[in-house]
CSV table of C-alpha atoms in Angstrom, one decimal:
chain,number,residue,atom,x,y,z
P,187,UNK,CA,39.8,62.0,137.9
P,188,UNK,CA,37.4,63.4,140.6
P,189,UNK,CA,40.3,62.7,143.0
P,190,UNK,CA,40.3,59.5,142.2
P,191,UNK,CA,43.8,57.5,140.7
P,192,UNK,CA,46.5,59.0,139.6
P,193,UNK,CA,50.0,60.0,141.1
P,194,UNK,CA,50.5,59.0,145.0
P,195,UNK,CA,50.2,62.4,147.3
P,196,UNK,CA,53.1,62.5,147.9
P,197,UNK,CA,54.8,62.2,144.7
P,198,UNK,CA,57.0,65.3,144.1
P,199,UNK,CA,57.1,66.2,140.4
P,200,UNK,CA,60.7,67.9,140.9
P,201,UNK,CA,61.8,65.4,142.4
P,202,UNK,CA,62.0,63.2,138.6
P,203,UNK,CA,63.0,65.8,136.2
P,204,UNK,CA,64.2,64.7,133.1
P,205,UNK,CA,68.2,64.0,133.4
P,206,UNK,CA,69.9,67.3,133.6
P,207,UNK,CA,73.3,66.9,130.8
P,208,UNK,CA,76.2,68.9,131.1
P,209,UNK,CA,76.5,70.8,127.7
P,210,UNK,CA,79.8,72.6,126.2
P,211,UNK,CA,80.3,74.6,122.7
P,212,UNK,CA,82.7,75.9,120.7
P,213,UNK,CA,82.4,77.8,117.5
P,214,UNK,CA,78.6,76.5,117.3
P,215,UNK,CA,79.3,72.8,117.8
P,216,UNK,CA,77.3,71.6,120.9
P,217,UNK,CA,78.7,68.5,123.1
P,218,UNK,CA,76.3,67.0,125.6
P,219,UNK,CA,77.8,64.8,128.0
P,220,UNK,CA,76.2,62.5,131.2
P,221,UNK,CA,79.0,63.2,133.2
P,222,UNK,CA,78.4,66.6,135.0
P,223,UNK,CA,82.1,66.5,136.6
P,224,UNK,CA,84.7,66.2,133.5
P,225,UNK,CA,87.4,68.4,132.2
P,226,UNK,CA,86.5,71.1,129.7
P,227,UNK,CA,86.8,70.6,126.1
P,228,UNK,CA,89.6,72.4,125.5
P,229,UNK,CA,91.4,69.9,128.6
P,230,UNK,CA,90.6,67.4,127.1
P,231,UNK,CA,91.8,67.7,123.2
P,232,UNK,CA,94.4,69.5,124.2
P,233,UNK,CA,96.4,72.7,122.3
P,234,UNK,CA,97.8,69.9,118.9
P,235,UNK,CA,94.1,68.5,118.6
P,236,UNK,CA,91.9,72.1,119.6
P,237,UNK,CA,93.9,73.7,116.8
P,238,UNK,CA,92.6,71.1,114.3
P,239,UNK,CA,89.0,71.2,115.8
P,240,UNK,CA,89.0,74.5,115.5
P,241,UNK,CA,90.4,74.4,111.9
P,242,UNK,CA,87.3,73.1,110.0
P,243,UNK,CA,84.4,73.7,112.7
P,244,UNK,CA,83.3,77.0,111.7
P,245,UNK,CA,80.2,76.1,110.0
P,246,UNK,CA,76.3,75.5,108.7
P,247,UNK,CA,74.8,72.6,108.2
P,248,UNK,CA,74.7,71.4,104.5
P,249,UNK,CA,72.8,68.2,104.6
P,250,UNK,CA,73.0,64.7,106.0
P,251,UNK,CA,73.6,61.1,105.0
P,252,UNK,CA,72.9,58.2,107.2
P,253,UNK,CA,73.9,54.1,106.6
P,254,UNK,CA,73.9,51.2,108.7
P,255,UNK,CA,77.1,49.6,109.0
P,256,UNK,CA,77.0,45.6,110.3
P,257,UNK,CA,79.9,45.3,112.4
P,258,UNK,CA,81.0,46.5,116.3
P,259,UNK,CA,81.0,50.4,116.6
P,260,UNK,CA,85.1,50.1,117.7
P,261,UNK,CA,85.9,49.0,114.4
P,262,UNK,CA,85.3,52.4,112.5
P,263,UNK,CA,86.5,54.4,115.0
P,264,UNK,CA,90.0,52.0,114.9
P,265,UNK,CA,89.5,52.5,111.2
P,266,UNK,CA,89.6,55.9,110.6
P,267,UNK,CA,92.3,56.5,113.9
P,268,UNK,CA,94.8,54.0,112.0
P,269,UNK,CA,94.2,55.7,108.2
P,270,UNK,CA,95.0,52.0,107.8
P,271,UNK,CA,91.3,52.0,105.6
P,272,UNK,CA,92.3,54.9,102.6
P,273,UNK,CA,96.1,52.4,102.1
P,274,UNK,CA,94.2,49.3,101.8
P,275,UNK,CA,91.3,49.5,100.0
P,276,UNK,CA,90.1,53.0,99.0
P,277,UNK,CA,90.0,53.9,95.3
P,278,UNK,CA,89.6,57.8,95.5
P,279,UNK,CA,92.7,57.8,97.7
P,280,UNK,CA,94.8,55.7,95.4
P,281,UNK,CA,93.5,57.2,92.3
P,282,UNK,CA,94.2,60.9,93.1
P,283,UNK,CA,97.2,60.7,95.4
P,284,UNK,CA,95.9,62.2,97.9
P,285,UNK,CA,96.6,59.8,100.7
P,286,UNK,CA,100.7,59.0,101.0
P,287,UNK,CA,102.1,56.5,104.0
P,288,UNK,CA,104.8,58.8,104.8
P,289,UNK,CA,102.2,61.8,106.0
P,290,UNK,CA,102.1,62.3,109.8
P,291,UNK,CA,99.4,61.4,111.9
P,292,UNK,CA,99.0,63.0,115.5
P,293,UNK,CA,97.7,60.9,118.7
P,294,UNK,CA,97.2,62.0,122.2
P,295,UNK,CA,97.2,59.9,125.2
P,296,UNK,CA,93.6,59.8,126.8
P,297,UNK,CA,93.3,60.4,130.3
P,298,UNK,CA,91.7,57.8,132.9
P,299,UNK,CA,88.5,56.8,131.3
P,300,UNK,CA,87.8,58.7,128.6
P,301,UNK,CA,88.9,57.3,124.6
P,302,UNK,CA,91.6,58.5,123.4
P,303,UNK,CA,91.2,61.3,120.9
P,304,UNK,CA,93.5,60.9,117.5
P,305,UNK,CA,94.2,62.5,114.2
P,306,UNK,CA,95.2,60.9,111.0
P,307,UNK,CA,96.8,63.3,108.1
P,308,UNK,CA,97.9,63.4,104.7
P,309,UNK,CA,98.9,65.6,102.0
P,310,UNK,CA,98.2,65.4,98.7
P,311,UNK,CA,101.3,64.7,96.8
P,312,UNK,CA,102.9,67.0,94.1
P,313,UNK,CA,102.0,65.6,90.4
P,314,UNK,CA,105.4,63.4,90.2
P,315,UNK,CA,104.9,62.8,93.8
P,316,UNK,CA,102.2,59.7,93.2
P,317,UNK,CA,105.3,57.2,92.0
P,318,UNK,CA,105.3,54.1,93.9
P,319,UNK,CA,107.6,54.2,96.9
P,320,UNK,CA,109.2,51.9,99.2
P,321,UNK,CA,106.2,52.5,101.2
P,322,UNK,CA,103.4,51.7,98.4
P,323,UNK,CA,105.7,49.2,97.1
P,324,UNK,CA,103.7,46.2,98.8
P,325,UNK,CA,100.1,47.5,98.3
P,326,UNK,CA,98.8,45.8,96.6
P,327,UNK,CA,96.3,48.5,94.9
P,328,UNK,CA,98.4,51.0,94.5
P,329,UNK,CA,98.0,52.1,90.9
P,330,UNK,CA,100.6,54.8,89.9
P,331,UNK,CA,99.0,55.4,86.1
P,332,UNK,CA,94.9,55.8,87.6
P,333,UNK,CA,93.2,58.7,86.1
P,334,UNK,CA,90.0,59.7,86.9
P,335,UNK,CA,87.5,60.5,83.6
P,336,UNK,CA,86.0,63.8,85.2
P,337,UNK,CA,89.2,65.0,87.4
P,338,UNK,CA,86.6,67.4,88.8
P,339,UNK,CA,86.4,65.0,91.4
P,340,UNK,CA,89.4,66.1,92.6
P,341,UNK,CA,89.4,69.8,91.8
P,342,UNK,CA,90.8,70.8,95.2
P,343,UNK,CA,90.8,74.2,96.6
P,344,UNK,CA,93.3,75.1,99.3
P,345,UNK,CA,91.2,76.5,102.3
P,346,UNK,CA,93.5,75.7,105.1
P,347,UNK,CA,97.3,77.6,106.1
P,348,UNK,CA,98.5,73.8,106.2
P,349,UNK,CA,99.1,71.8,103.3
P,350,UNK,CA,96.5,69.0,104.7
P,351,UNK,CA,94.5,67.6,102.1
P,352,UNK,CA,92.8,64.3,104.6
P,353,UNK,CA,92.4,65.1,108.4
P,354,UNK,CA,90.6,62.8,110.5
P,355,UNK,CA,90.1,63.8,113.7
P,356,UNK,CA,88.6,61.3,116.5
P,357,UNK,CA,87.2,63.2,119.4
P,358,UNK,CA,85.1,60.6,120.7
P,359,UNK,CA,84.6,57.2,119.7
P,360,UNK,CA,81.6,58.0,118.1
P,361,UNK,CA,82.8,61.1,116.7
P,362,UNK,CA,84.9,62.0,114.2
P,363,UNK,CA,85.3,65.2,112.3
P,364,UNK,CA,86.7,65.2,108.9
P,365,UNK,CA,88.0,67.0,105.9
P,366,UNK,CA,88.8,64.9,102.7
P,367,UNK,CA,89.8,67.2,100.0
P,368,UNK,CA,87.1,70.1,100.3
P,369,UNK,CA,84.3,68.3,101.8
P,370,UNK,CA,84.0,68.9,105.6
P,371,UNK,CA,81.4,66.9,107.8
P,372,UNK,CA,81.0,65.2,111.1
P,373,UNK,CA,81.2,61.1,111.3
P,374,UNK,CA,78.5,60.3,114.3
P,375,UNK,CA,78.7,56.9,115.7
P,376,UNK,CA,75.7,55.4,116.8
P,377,UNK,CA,75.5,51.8,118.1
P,378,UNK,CA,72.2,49.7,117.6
P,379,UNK,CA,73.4,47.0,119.2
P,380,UNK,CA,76.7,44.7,119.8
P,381,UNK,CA,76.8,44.0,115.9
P,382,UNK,CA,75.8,47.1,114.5
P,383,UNK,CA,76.0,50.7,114.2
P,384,UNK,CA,74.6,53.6,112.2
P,385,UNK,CA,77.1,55.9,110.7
P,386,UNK,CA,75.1,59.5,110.5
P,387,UNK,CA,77.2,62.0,108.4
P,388,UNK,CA,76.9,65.6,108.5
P,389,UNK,CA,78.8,67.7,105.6
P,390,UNK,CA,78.7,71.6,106.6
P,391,UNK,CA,80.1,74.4,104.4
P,392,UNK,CA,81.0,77.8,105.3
P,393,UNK,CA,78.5,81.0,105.0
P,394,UNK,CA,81.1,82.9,102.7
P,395,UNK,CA,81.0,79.8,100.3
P,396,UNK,CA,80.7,81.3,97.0
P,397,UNK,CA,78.9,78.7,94.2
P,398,UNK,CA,81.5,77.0,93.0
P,399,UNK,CA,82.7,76.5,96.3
P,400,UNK,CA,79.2,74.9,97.5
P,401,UNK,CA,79.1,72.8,94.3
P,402,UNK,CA,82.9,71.3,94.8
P,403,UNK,CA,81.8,70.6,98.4
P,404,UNK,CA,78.5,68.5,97.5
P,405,UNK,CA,80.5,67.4,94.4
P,406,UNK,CA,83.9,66.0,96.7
P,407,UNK,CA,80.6,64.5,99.3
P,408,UNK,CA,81.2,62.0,96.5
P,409,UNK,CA,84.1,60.6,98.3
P,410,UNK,CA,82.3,59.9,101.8
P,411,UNK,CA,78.8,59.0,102.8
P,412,UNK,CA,77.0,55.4,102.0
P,413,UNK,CA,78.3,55.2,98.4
P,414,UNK,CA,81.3,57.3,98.7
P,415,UNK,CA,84.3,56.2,96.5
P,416,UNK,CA,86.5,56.3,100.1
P,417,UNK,CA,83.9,55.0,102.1
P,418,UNK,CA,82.3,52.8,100.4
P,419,UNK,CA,84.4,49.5,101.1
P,420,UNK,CA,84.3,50.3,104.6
P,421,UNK,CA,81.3,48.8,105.7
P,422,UNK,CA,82.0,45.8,103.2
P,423,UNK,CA,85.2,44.9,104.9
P,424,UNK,CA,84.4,45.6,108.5
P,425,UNK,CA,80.9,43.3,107.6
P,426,UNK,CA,84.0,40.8,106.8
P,427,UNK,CA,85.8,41.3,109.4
P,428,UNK,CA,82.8,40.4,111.6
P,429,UNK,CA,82.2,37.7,110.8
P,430,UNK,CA,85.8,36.5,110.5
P,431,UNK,CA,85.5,37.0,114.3
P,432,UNK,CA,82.8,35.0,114.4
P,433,UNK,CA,83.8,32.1,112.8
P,434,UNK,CA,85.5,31.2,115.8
P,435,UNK,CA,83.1,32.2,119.1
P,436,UNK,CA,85.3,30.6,121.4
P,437,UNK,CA,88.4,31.8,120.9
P,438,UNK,CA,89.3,35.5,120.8
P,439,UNK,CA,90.6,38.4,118.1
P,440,UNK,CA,93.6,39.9,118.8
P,441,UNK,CA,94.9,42.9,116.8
P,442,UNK,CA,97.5,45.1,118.2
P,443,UNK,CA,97.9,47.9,115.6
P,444,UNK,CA,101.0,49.9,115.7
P,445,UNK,CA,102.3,48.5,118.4
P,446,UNK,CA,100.9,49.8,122.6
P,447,UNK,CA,101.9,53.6,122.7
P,448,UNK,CA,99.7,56.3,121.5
P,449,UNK,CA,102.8,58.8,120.9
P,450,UNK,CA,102.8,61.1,117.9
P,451,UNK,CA,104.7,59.3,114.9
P,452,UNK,CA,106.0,61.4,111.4
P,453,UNK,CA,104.8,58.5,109.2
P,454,UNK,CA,102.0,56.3,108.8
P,455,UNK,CA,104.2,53.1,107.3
P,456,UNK,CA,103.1,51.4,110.5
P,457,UNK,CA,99.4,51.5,109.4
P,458,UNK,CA,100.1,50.7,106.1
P,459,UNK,CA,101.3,47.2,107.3
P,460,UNK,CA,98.8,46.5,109.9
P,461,UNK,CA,95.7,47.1,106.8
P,462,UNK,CA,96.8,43.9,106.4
P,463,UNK,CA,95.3,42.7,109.7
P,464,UNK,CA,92.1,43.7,108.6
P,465,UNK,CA,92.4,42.0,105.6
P,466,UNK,CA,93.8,38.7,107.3
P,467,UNK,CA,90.6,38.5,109.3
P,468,UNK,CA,88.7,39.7,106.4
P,469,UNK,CA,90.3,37.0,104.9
P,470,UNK,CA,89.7,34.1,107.3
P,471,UNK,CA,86.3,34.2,106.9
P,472,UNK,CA,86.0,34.4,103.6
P,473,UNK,CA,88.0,31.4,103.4
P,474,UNK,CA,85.6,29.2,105.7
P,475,UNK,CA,82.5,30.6,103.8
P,476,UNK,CA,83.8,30.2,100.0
P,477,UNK,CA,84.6,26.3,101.1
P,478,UNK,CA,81.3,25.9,103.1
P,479,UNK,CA,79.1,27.4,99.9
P,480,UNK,CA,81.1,25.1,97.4
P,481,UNK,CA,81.1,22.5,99.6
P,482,UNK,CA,76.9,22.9,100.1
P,483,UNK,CA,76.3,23.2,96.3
P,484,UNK,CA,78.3,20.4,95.5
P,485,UNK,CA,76.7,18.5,98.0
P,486,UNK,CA,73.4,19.5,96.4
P,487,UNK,CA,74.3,18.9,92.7
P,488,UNK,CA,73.5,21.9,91.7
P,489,UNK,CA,77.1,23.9,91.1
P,490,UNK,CA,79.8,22.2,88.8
P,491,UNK,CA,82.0,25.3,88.0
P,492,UNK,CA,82.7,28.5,90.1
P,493,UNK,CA,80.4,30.0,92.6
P,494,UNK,CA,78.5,33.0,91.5
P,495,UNK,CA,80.2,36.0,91.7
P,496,UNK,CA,83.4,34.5,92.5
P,497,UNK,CA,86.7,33.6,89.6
P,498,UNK,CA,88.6,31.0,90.1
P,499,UNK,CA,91.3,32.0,91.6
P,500,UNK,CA,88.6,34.2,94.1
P,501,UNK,CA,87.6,31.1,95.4
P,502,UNK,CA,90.5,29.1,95.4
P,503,UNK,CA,92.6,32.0,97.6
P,504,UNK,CA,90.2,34.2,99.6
P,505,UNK,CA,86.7,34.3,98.2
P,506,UNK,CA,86.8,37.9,98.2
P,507,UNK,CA,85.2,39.2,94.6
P,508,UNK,CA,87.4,41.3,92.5
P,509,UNK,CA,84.6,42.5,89.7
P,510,UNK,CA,87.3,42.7,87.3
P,511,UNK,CA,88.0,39.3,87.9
P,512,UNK,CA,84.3,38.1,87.4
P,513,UNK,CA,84.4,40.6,84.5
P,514,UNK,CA,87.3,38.7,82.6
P,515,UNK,CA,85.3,35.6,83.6
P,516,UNK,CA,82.0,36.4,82.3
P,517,UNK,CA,83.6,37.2,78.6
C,159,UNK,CA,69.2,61.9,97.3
C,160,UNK,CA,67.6,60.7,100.4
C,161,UNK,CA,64.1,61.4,101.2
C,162,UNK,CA,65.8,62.9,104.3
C,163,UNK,CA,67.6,65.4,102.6
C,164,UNK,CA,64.6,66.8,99.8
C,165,UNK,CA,62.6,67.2,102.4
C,166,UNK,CA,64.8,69.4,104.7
C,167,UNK,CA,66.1,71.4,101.3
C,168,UNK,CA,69.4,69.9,101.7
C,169,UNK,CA,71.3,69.4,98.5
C,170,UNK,CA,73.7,66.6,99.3
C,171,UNK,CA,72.9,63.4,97.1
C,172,UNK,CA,74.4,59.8,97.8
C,173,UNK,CA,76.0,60.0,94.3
C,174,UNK,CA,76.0,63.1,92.5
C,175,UNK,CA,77.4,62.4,88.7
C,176,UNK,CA,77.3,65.4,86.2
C,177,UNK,CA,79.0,64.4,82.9
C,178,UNK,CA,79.3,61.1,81.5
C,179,UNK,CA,82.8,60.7,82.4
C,180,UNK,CA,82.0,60.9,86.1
C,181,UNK,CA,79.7,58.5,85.6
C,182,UNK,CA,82.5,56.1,83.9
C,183,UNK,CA,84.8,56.7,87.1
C,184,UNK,CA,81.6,55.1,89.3
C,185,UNK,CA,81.6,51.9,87.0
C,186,UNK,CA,85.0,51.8,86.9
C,187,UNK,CA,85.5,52.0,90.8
C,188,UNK,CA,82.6,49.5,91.3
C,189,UNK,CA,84.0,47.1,89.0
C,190,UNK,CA,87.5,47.3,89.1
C,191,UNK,CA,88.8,49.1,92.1
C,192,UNK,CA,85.9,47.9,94.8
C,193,UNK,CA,86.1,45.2,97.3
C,194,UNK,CA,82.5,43.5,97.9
C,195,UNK,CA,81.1,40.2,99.5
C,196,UNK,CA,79.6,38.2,96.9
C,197,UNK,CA,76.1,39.0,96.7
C,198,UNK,CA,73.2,38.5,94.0
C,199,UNK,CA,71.2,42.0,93.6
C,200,UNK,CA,68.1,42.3,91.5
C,201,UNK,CA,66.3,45.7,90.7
C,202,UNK,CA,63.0,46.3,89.8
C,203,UNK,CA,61.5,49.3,88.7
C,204,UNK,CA,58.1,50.5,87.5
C,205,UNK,CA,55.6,53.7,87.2
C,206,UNK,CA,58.3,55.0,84.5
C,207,UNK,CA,57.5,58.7,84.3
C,208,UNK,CA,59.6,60.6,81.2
C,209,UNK,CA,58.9,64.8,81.0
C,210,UNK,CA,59.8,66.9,78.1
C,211,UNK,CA,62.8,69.3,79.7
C,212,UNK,CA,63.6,71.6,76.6
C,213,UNK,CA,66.5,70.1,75.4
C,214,UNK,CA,66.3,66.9,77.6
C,215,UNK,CA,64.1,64.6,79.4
C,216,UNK,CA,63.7,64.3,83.2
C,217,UNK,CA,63.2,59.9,84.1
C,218,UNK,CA,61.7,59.2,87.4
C,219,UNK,CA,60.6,55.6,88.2
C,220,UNK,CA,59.7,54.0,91.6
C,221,UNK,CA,62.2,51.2,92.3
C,222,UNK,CA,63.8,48.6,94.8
C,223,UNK,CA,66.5,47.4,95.3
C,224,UNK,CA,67.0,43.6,96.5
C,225,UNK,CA,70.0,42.0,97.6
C,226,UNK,CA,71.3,38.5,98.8
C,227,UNK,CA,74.3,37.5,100.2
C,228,UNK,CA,75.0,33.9,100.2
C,229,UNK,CA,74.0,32.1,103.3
C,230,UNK,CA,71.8,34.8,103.9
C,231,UNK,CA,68.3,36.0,104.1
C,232,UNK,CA,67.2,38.7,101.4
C,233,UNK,CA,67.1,42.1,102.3
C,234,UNK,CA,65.3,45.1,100.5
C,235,UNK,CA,68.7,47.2,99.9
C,236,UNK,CA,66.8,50.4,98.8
C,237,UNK,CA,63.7,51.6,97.5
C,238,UNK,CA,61.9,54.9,96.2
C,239,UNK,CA,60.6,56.9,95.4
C,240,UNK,CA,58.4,57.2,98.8
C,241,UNK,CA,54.9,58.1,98.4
């Protein structure tokens, strides 16, 4: 002021612009990018994943959902890349038949650096097509005879040439792009810190949606988001899986899912198997915290029977609360 | 819905249920299909506000949402309506 303080003489305003991002679109999706010198979009998915990008990204912006998941960022993306979450634990999924292990996922080796990009499919079966199989034989959730009460739920529309029912398509580790019956939105990754990560959804229909079409759309959101029927054990069992790393700080975690390759397989009976890796370390933990909570309220006099929220047989094998067990427990 | 989502016009809710019977498949997924740490929840609500809708009644309240894993602190899970 009055040529007094501010900015030395001869500092050059140009000379600390903001950082200039290299920006890329297709079909009115926008990528923004650090790294000025990189392959263009269409390198880098390739002809198999641009055709499924290109697929579903042809919209407007619907609305947006946004949770907080406690667990590393890698984990969701390895979740949704494996499809090893919809055999393992997700109701919709086993309810509707809309998942099967033998449907064919697609994976692309990444170049140098940059994450690999993935796809995991399925197809919703035909109505005698939801049997148990060799392949659902040892889930443990499968439920052939589930019926939903409003099957409106699962009042799907074919949209698509392809007979694709669930495509989850990584493009970057912290983005995925989705389609799960007819609800379409983008899965953003982003990390608040080494145990953390918001999830920020963004559904999208089309502009030539007519009303009922909109209304299934918002009405099939259902299945994803923060309380989605599909989604909504995620964050529970990577919060599990955490920890179960955790419980052990010096040693290390080692999962190796499907083997080393990232080659296209017809069948998904590898992932169906390695859900159980998930639930092994979901598992561990909850062993060593169901025996350190008895333990503490025993010590304290204050619990004779079960813990809260926990049957017997919860406790006494992995600690992890199946409500219909505390149901039958509670009458 | 999200305070988010009113407020841009958006017409996505977290849950949207619109008959009983969808409301029967959330309780039964919750209870019987669901995998969850044990936790104790407690909800409070107040400022119950009922309207006379023609043929039904439109229920707002202000709530929260508490929850408490064991061996943990106790986190507000949700709360609204926002001022």
């Amino acid at each position: 002021m009055n040529g007094h303080g501010g900015m030395p003489d001869d500092f050059a305003r140009e000379d600390h612009n903001l950082q200039r991002l290299s920006v890329t679109t297709r079909h009115g999706a926008i990528f923004v990018s650090e790294a000025m010198e990189m392959e263009s979009l269409e390198d880098y998915l390739g002809p198999k994943m641009l055709v499924l990008f290109d697929r579903v990204f042809d919209g407007r912006p619907l609305a947006r959902a946004r949770r907080l998941s406690p667990a590393h960022s890698g984990k969701l993306e390895a979740d949704v890349r494996e499809h090893q979450g919809s055999l393992s634990r997700q109701p919709a999924a086993r309810v509707s038949g809309d998942f099967r292990p033998c449907s064919a996922p697609t994976t692309r080796r990444a170049p140098r650096w940059i994450p690999p990009a993935a796809t995991a499919r399925s197809s919703r079966g035909a109505a005698g097509d939801r049997a148990a199989s060799s392949a659902t034989e040892e889930m443990a959730s499968f439920r052939e005879k589930l019926e939903l009460h409003d099957p409106r739920l699962l009042d799907i529309v074919k949209e698509f040439p392809d007979s694709a029912t669930v495509v989850m398509q990584t493009i970057w580790p912290n983005l995925i792009v989705q389609q799960q019956a007819n609800t379409l939105a983008t899965r953003q990754i982003v990390p608040v810190g080494p145990e953390a990560f918001d999830l920020v959804w963004t559904f999208f229909g089309y502009d030539d949606d007519d009303e009922a079409m909109r209304a299934r759309r918002l009405r099939h959101a259902n299945l994803m988001g923060p309380a989605g029927f599909v989604s909504l054990d995620d964050s529970e069992v990577m919060d599990l899986a955490q920890r179960g790393i955790h419980c052990d700080e010096s040693g290390q975690a080692l999962v190796e899912m499907g083997g080393r390759g990232t080659e296209d397989h017809d069948h998904i009976v590898t992932e169906t198997r390695s859900a159980r890796s998930t639930a092994i370390t979901a598992r561990r933990w909850a062993y060593d915290f169901v025996d350190r909570l008895a333990a503490s309220l025993r010590d304290r006099g204050r619990f004779t029977r079960a813990p809260p929220n926990c049957s017997t047989k919860a406790r006494s094998r992995s600690g992890l609360r199946s409500s219909r067990r505390t149901a039958a427990t509670k009458r | 819905m999200t305070r988010e989502n009113i407020e841009q016009g958006w017409a996505l809710a977290l849950m949207l249920c619109e008959s009983r019977a969808a409301i029967e498949d959330r309780v039964h997924a919750i209870e019987h299909l669901s995998l969850t740490i044990p936790r104790r929840t407690r909800h409070m609500t107040s400022g119950l506000r009922i309207a006379d809708d023609g043929d039904a009644w439109l229920v707002d309240a202000n709530f929260a949402m508490f929850e408490t894993l064991a061996g943990a602190q106790t986190v507000c899970f949700a709360a609204g309506p926002l001022p």
